[in-house]
């Protein structure tokens, strides 16, 4: 009795023309390698050099010869936009031409780096080079013409200055107070706004976020004229604080001159908190809305109170966003300048590092000491940036 199925006996070869043999997909054809194309490479290299030369000289002409463009900022802006976008497109096209002229294996190895090179070059020109120059000038004299003797004299003078340590203390107070209160208020406002109806939530968030649209200088002027304004006793008080004090029988105060307990610095911090609370609220509100409702309902079923749910369910799940907002505000606080400059310019022990740098450079003409201040600020910021990058990587790894 013969077998009725079509499977061949074990060990028996299947004929090559048997239709039961699965079709084998043909191998992908790999183009043959080719050698160097000198003419194409020359065109690419010359095109890159010419494009860069034209773009560089055009932007220099904007700065040194504005008369060529009828002193029109609008015209220079339009030309700069066209030259920047169009020049970048042409530059990358010539880069592609040059890379494709190389042998196949070399082309495949270099092409990713070739297209990253312009971006890294721009970062190096705009960030790394100025940083290196700043460190270099921090050892120089007041007009950066020669090194001081000893070269670290600028740093010695700063660290022996009481004004510098006062500014450091103020920066520490700003760092310790502003980010923490901003994040805390942002969380509270986000949670409360989440309890409102959809339309009420939009209006509330828009109202709280509105200060973010105001520049630091404008916000400082608003608070100076409407809240902290001081008039001599007996005159009408236009500032809210003094109007309240006078209404209760007290004497008006020059609030920004009160150094006791660093009250004037604390009043300056209020402005930045007011400006940044809306920013914190928006990000934290999005994070809170992303907390799974299942976990909250499970906590309620287990008998947890709303307070326990907030601290033990919501907060742990928005921790990454809290850290991100905190670090962002912290970096902003370390560079705070506008508020201090507009309201006090560092008087009455309210100076901070950034304002001290500005006065050293532009008011006193001490370029060497000013750059030394910048280097100190840079060193202080680096650990925070490293921590922020580490946090971002951890967040990406858990997604």
Coordinates of C-alpha atoms in Angstrom, one line a residue:
X1 CA 0.0 0.0 0.0
X2 CA 1.5 3.2 -1.1
X3 CA 1.5 6.3 1.1
X4 CA -1.1 8.9 0.1
X5 CA 0.7 11.9 1.6
X6 CA 3.3 13.9 -0.3
X7 CA 6.1 14.0 2.3
X8 CA 9.2 12.2 0.9
X9 CA 10.8 9.5 2.9
X10 CA 13.4 10.5 5.4
X11 CA 16.8 10.8 3.8
X12 CA 15.4 11.1 0.3
X13 CA 16.5 14.2 -1.7
X14 CA 13.9 16.5 -3.0
X15 CA 14.3 17.2 -6.7
X16 CA 15.3 20.8 -7.5
X17 CA 12.4 21.3 -9.8
X18 CA 9.9 20.0 -7.3
X19 CA 7.1 22.6 -6.9
X20 CA 6.9 21.7 -3.2
X21 CA 10.3 23.4 -2.6
X22 CA 9.8 26.9 -1.1
X23 CA 10.9 29.7 -3.4
X24 CA 14.2 31.2 -2.1
X25 CA 14.2 35.0 -2.2
X26 CA 17.1 36.2 -4.3
X27 CA 19.9 38.0 -2.4
X28 CA 19.8 41.8 -2.5
X29 CA 22.1 43.1 -5.1
X30 CA 24.9 45.2 -3.7
X31 CA 26.2 47.8 -6.0
X32 CA 29.8 47.3 -6.9
X33 CA 32.3 49.4 -5.0
X34 CA 33.8 52.2 -6.9
X35 CA 36.9 54.3 -6.4
X36 CA 37.5 57.9 -5.8
X37 CA 35.9 60.4 -8.1
X38 CA 38.3 63.3 -8.0
X39 CA 36.3 65.8 -10.1
X40 CA 33.1 65.3 -8.1
X41 CA 35.1 65.5 -4.8
X42 CA 36.7 68.8 -6.0
X43 CA 33.3 70.2 -6.9
X44 CA 32.0 69.3 -3.4
X45 CA 34.9 70.7 -1.5
X46 CA 35.1 74.0 -3.5
X47 CA 31.3 74.4 -3.2
X48 CA 31.5 73.9 0.6
X49 CA 34.3 76.5 0.9
X50 CA 32.6 79.0 -1.3
X51 CA 29.2 78.7 0.4
X52 CA 30.8 79.1 3.8
X53 CA 32.8 82.1 2.6
X54 CA 29.8 83.9 1.1
X55 CA 27.6 83.3 4.2
X56 CA 30.4 84.4 6.6
X57 CA 31.1 87.6 4.6
X58 CA 27.4 88.4 4.2
X59 CA 26.8 88.3 7.9
X60 CA 30.0 90.3 8.5
X61 CA 28.7 92.9 6.1
X62 CA 25.5 93.2 8.1
X63 CA 27.6 94.2 11.1
X64 CA 30.3 96.4 9.6
X65 CA 28.6 97.8 6.4
X66 CA 24.9 98.4 7.2
X67 CA 24.9 101.2 4.6
X68 CA 25.1 98.6 1.9
X69 CA 21.7 97.5 2.9
X70 CA 20.2 101.1 3.3
X71 CA 20.5 100.7 7.1
X72 CA 17.3 98.7 7.0
X73 CA 17.1 96.1 9.8
X74 CA 14.1 94.6 8.0
X75 CA 16.1 94.1 4.8
X76 CA 19.0 92.7 6.7
X77 CA 16.8 90.4 8.6
X78 CA 15.1 89.1 5.5
X79 CA 18.4 88.6 3.7
X80 CA 19.8 86.9 6.8
X81 CA 16.9 84.5 6.9
X82 CA 17.2 83.7 3.2
X83 CA 21.0 83.3 3.4
X84 CA 20.8 81.2 6.5
X85 CA 18.2 78.7 5.3
X86 CA 19.2 78.7 1.7
X87 CA 22.9 78.6 2.5
X88 CA 22.4 75.7 4.8
X89 CA 20.6 73.8 2.1
X90 CA 23.3 74.5 -0.4
X91 CA 26.0 73.6 2.1
X92 CA 24.5 70.2 2.8
X93 CA 24.0 69.5 -0.9
X94 CA 27.7 70.2 -1.5
X95 CA 28.6 68.0 1.5
X96 CA 26.6 65.2 -0.1
X97 CA 28.4 65.7 -3.4
X98 CA 31.8 65.5 -1.7
X99 CA 30.9 62.4 0.3
X100 CA 29.4 60.5 -2.6
X101 CA 32.7 61.1 -4.5
X102 CA 34.5 58.9 -2.0
X103 CA 34.9 55.1 -2.3
X104 CA 31.8 53.3 -1.3
X105 CA 33.0 51.9 2.1
X106 CA 34.5 55.2 3.1
X107 CA 31.3 57.0 2.1
X108 CA 29.1 54.8 4.2
X109 CA 31.4 55.4 7.2
X110 CA 31.7 59.2 6.9
X111 CA 28.3 60.3 5.8
X112 CA 26.6 60.4 9.3
X113 CA 29.5 62.5 10.7
X114 CA 29.6 64.7 7.6
X115 CA 26.0 65.8 8.1
X116 CA 26.6 66.3 11.9
X117 CA 29.7 68.3 11.4
X118 CA 28.1 71.7 10.6
X119 CA 25.9 71.4 13.6
X120 CA 28.7 70.5 15.9
X121 CA 30.9 73.2 14.3
X122 CA 28.2 75.8 15.0
X123 CA 27.9 74.6 18.6
X124 CA 31.7 74.8 19.0
X125 CA 31.7 78.4 17.5
X126 CA 28.8 79.7 19.6
X127 CA 29.4 77.8 22.8
X128 CA 32.7 76.1 23.3
X129 CA 35.0 78.8 21.8
X130 CA 33.4 81.7 23.9
X131 CA 33.7 79.4 27.0
X132 CA 37.4 78.8 26.4
X133 CA 38.0 82.5 25.7
X134 CA 36.2 83.4 28.9
X135 CA 38.4 81.1 31.0
X136 CA 41.4 82.5 29.2
X137 CA 40.4 86.2 29.8
X138 CA 39.7 85.5 33.5
X139 CA 43.5 85.5 34.1
X140 CA 44.0 88.8 32.3
X141 CA 44.0 92.4 33.3
X142 CA 41.1 94.9 33.2
X143 CA 41.3 95.3 29.4
X144 CA 42.3 91.7 28.6
X145 CA 45.6 92.8 27.0
X146 CA 48.0 90.8 29.2
X147 CA 48.1 88.3 32.0
X148 CA 48.0 89.5 35.6
X149 CA 50.8 88.8 38.0
X150 CA 50.1 86.3 39.4
X151 CA 47.6 85.0 36.8
X152 CA 45.0 84.0 39.4
X153 CA 44.9 87.5 40.9
X154 CA 41.3 88.1 39.8
X155 CA 40.2 85.0 41.7
X156 CA 42.2 86.0 44.8
X157 CA 40.6 89.5 44.8
X158 CA 37.1 88.0 44.4
X159 CA 37.5 85.4 47.2
X160 CA 38.9 88.1 49.5
X161 CA 36.0 90.5 48.8
X162 CA 33.1 90.8 51.3
X163 CA 30.8 92.0 48.5
X164 CA 31.5 88.8 46.5
X165 CA 30.6 86.6 49.5
X166 CA 27.5 88.7 50.1
X167 CA 26.5 88.0 46.5
X168 CA 27.2 84.3 47.0
X169 CA 25.0 84.2 50.1
X170 CA 22.2 85.9 48.2
X171 CA 22.5 83.4 45.4
X172 CA 22.3 80.6 47.9
X173 CA 19.2 82.1 49.4
X174 CA 17.6 82.4 46.0
X175 CA 18.5 78.8 45.2
X176 CA 17.2 77.5 48.4
X177 CA 13.9 79.4 48.4
X178 CA 12.7 80.2 44.9
X179 CA 12.7 76.8 43.2
X180 CA 11.1 75.0 46.2
X181 CA 8.3 77.6 46.6
X182 CA 7.7 77.8 42.9
X183 CA 7.4 74.0 42.6
X184 CA 5.2 73.8 45.7
X185 CA 2.8 76.5 44.5
X186 CA 2.8 74.9 41.0
X187 CA 1.7 71.6 42.5
X188 CA -1.0 73.1 44.7
X189 CA -2.4 75.2 41.9
X190 CA -2.3 72.3 39.5
X191 CA -4.2 70.0 41.9
X192 CA -6.8 72.7 42.7
X193 CA -7.3 73.6 39.0
X194 CA -7.8 69.9 38.2
X195 CA -10.8 69.9 40.5
X196 CA -12.6 72.7 38.5
X197 CA -14.8 72.3 35.6
X198 CA -13.2 72.3 32.1
X199 CA -14.1 75.9 31.3
X200 CA -13.2 77.2 34.8
X201 CA -9.9 75.3 34.7
X202 CA -8.9 77.0 31.4
X203 CA -9.7 80.4 32.7
X204 CA -7.9 79.8 36.0
X205 CA -4.8 78.4 34.3
X206 CA -4.7 81.2 31.8
X207 CA -4.9 83.8 34.5
X208 CA -2.1 82.2 36.6
X209 CA 0.1 81.6 33.5
X210 CA -0.3 85.2 32.3
X211 CA 2.8 86.6 34.1
X212 CA 5.0 84.3 32.0
X213 CA 4.2 86.6 29.0
X214 CA 5.8 89.5 30.9
X215 CA 9.5 90.1 30.7
X216 CA 11.5 90.2 33.9
X217 CA 12.2 93.9 33.4
X218 CA 8.5 94.8 32.9
X219 CA 7.5 92.6 35.9
X220 CA 10.1 94.3 38.1
X221 CA 8.8 97.8 37.0
X222 CA 5.2 96.7 37.8
X223 CA 6.1 95.5 41.3
X224 CA 8.3 98.5 42.0
X225 CA 5.6 101.0 41.1
X226 CA 2.5 99.2 42.3
X227 CA 3.6 97.1 45.3
X228 CA 6.9 98.3 46.7
X229 CA 6.7 102.0 46.0
X230 CA 7.6 104.3 48.8
X231 CA 6.6 107.9 49.5
X232 CA 7.6 110.0 52.4
X233 CA 5.3 110.0 55.5
X234 CA 2.3 112.2 55.0
X235 CA 2.2 111.8 51.3
X236 CA -0.3 109.4 49.5
X237 CA 1.2 106.0 49.3
X238 CA 1.0 104.5 45.8
X239 CA 2.5 101.1 46.8
X240 CA 0.1 98.4 48.0
X241 CA 2.3 97.4 50.9
X242 CA 2.7 100.9 52.3
X243 CA -0.9 101.7 51.7
X244 CA -1.9 98.7 53.8
X245 CA 0.6 99.6 56.5
X246 CA -0.6 103.2 56.6
X247 CA -4.2 102.1 56.7
X248 CA -3.5 100.2 59.9
X249 CA -1.7 103.2 61.5
X250 CA 1.9 102.2 60.7
X251 CA 4.6 104.2 59.1
X252 CA 5.5 103.6 55.4
X253 CA 8.7 101.8 54.8
X254 CA 11.3 101.7 52.0
X255 CA 10.9 98.0 51.7
X256 CA 13.8 97.4 49.3
X257 CA 16.2 99.1 51.7
X258 CA 15.4 96.8 54.7
X259 CA 18.4 94.5 55.1
X260 CA 17.2 92.8 58.4
X261 CA 16.8 89.1 57.7
X262 CA 17.5 89.8 54.0
X263 CA 13.9 91.1 53.7
X264 CA 14.7 93.1 50.6
X265 CA 16.1 90.0 48.9
X266 CA 13.1 88.0 49.9
X267 CA 10.8 90.7 48.4
X268 CA 12.8 90.4 45.1
X269 CA 12.3 86.6 45.1
X270 CA 8.6 87.1 45.3
X271 CA 8.6 88.6 41.8
X272 CA 10.4 85.6 40.3
X273 CA 8.1 83.2 42.1
X274 CA 5.1 85.1 40.7
X275 CA 6.6 84.8 37.2
X276 CA 7.5 81.1 37.3
X277 CA 4.5 79.6 39.1
X278 CA 2.5 79.5 35.9
X279 CA 5.3 77.6 34.2
X280 CA 5.5 75.1 37.0
X281 CA 1.7 74.7 37.1
X282 CA 1.4 73.9 33.4
X283 CA 4.0 71.1 33.4
X284 CA 2.8 69.7 36.7
X285 CA -0.8 69.8 35.7
X286 CA 0.0 67.7 32.6
X287 CA 1.9 65.2 34.8
X288 CA -1.0 65.0 37.3
X289 CA -3.5 64.3 34.5
X290 CA -1.2 61.5 33.3
X291 CA -1.5 59.6 36.7
X292 CA -3.6 56.5 35.9
X293 CA -7.1 56.8 37.4
X294 CA -7.0 53.1 38.3
X295 CA -4.3 53.6 40.9
X296 CA -6.2 56.4 42.5
X297 CA -9.4 54.4 42.6
X298 CA -7.5 51.4 44.1
X299 CA -6.2 53.7 46.8
X300 CA -9.7 54.9 47.6
X301 CA -11.0 51.4 47.8
X302 CA -8.2 50.5 50.2
X303 CA -9.5 53.3 52.4
X304 CA -6.8 56.0 51.7
X305 CA -7.8 59.6 52.4
X306 CA -7.4 62.2 49.7
X307 CA -4.3 63.6 51.5
X308 CA -2.7 60.1 51.6
X309 CA -3.6 59.6 47.9
X310 CA -1.9 62.9 47.1
X311 CA 1.3 62.2 48.9
X312 CA 1.6 58.4 48.4
X313 CA 0.1 57.9 44.9
X314 CA 0.2 61.2 42.9
X315 CA 3.5 62.7 44.1
X316 CA 5.6 59.6 43.5
X317 CA 4.2 59.3 40.0
X318 CA 5.0 62.9 39.1
X319 CA 8.4 62.9 40.8
X320 CA 10.3 63.1 37.5
X321 CA 8.3 66.2 36.3
X322 CA 8.8 67.8 39.7
X323 CA 12.6 67.3 39.5
X324 CA 12.6 68.7 35.9
X325 CA 10.7 71.8 36.9
X326 CA 12.8 72.3 40.0
X327 CA 16.1 72.1 38.1
X328 CA 14.9 74.3 35.3
X329 CA 13.9 77.0 37.8
X330 CA 17.1 76.4 39.7
X331 CA 19.3 77.1 36.6
X332 CA 17.2 80.3 36.0
X333 CA 17.7 81.4 39.6
X334 CA 21.5 81.0 39.4
X335 CA 21.5 83.4 36.4
X336 CA 19.0 85.9 37.9
X337 CA 19.9 89.5 36.9
X338 CA 17.1 91.6 35.6
X339 CA 15.0 91.8 38.7
X340 CA 17.9 92.8 40.9
X341 CA 19.3 95.2 38.4
X342 CA 16.0 97.1 37.9
X343 CA 14.9 97.3 41.6
X344 CA 18.1 97.7 43.5
X345 CA 21.2 97.2 41.3
X346 CA 22.7 95.3 44.2
X347 CA 22.3 98.0 46.8
X348 CA 21.5 97.2 50.4
X349 CA 23.1 93.7 50.3
X350 CA 20.9 92.5 47.5
X351 CA 23.6 91.8 44.9
X352 CA 23.8 88.5 43.1
X353 CA 26.5 87.0 40.9
X354 CA 25.1 87.9 37.6
X355 CA 24.5 91.5 38.6
X356 CA 28.0 91.7 40.1
X357 CA 29.4 90.6 36.8
X358 CA 27.4 93.3 34.9
X359 CA 28.7 96.0 37.2
X360 CA 32.3 94.8 37.1
X361 CA 32.3 94.7 33.3
X362 CA 30.3 97.8 32.3
X363 CA 30.3 100.1 35.3
X364 CA 33.9 99.5 36.5
X365 CA 35.5 98.3 33.3
X366 CA 37.1 95.3 35.0
X367 CA 36.9 92.8 32.2
X368 CA 39.3 90.3 33.9
X369 CA 37.5 90.2 37.2
X370 CA 34.1 90.1 35.4
X371 CA 35.1 87.0 33.4
X372 CA 36.4 85.4 36.6
X373 CA 32.9 85.8 38.1
X374 CA 31.4 84.2 35.0
X375 CA 33.8 81.2 35.3
X376 CA 32.8 80.7 38.9
X377 CA 29.2 80.8 37.9
X378 CA 29.9 78.3 35.1
X379 CA 31.6 75.9 37.6
X380 CA 28.6 76.2 39.9
X381 CA 26.1 75.4 37.1
X382 CA 27.9 72.3 35.7
X383 CA 27.0 69.8 38.5
X384 CA 23.4 70.8 38.1
X385 CA 23.5 70.3 34.4
X386 CA 25.1 66.9 34.8
X387 CA 22.4 65.9 37.3
X388 CA 19.7 67.1 34.9
X389 CA 21.1 65.1 32.0
X390 CA 21.3 62.0 34.3
X391 CA 17.6 62.5 35.2
X392 CA 16.6 62.8 31.6
X393 CA 18.4 59.6 30.7
X394 CA 16.8 57.7 33.6
X395 CA 13.4 59.0 32.4
X396 CA 14.0 57.8 28.9
X397 CA 15.2 54.4 30.1
X398 CA 11.9 53.9 32.1
X399 CA 9.6 54.8 29.2

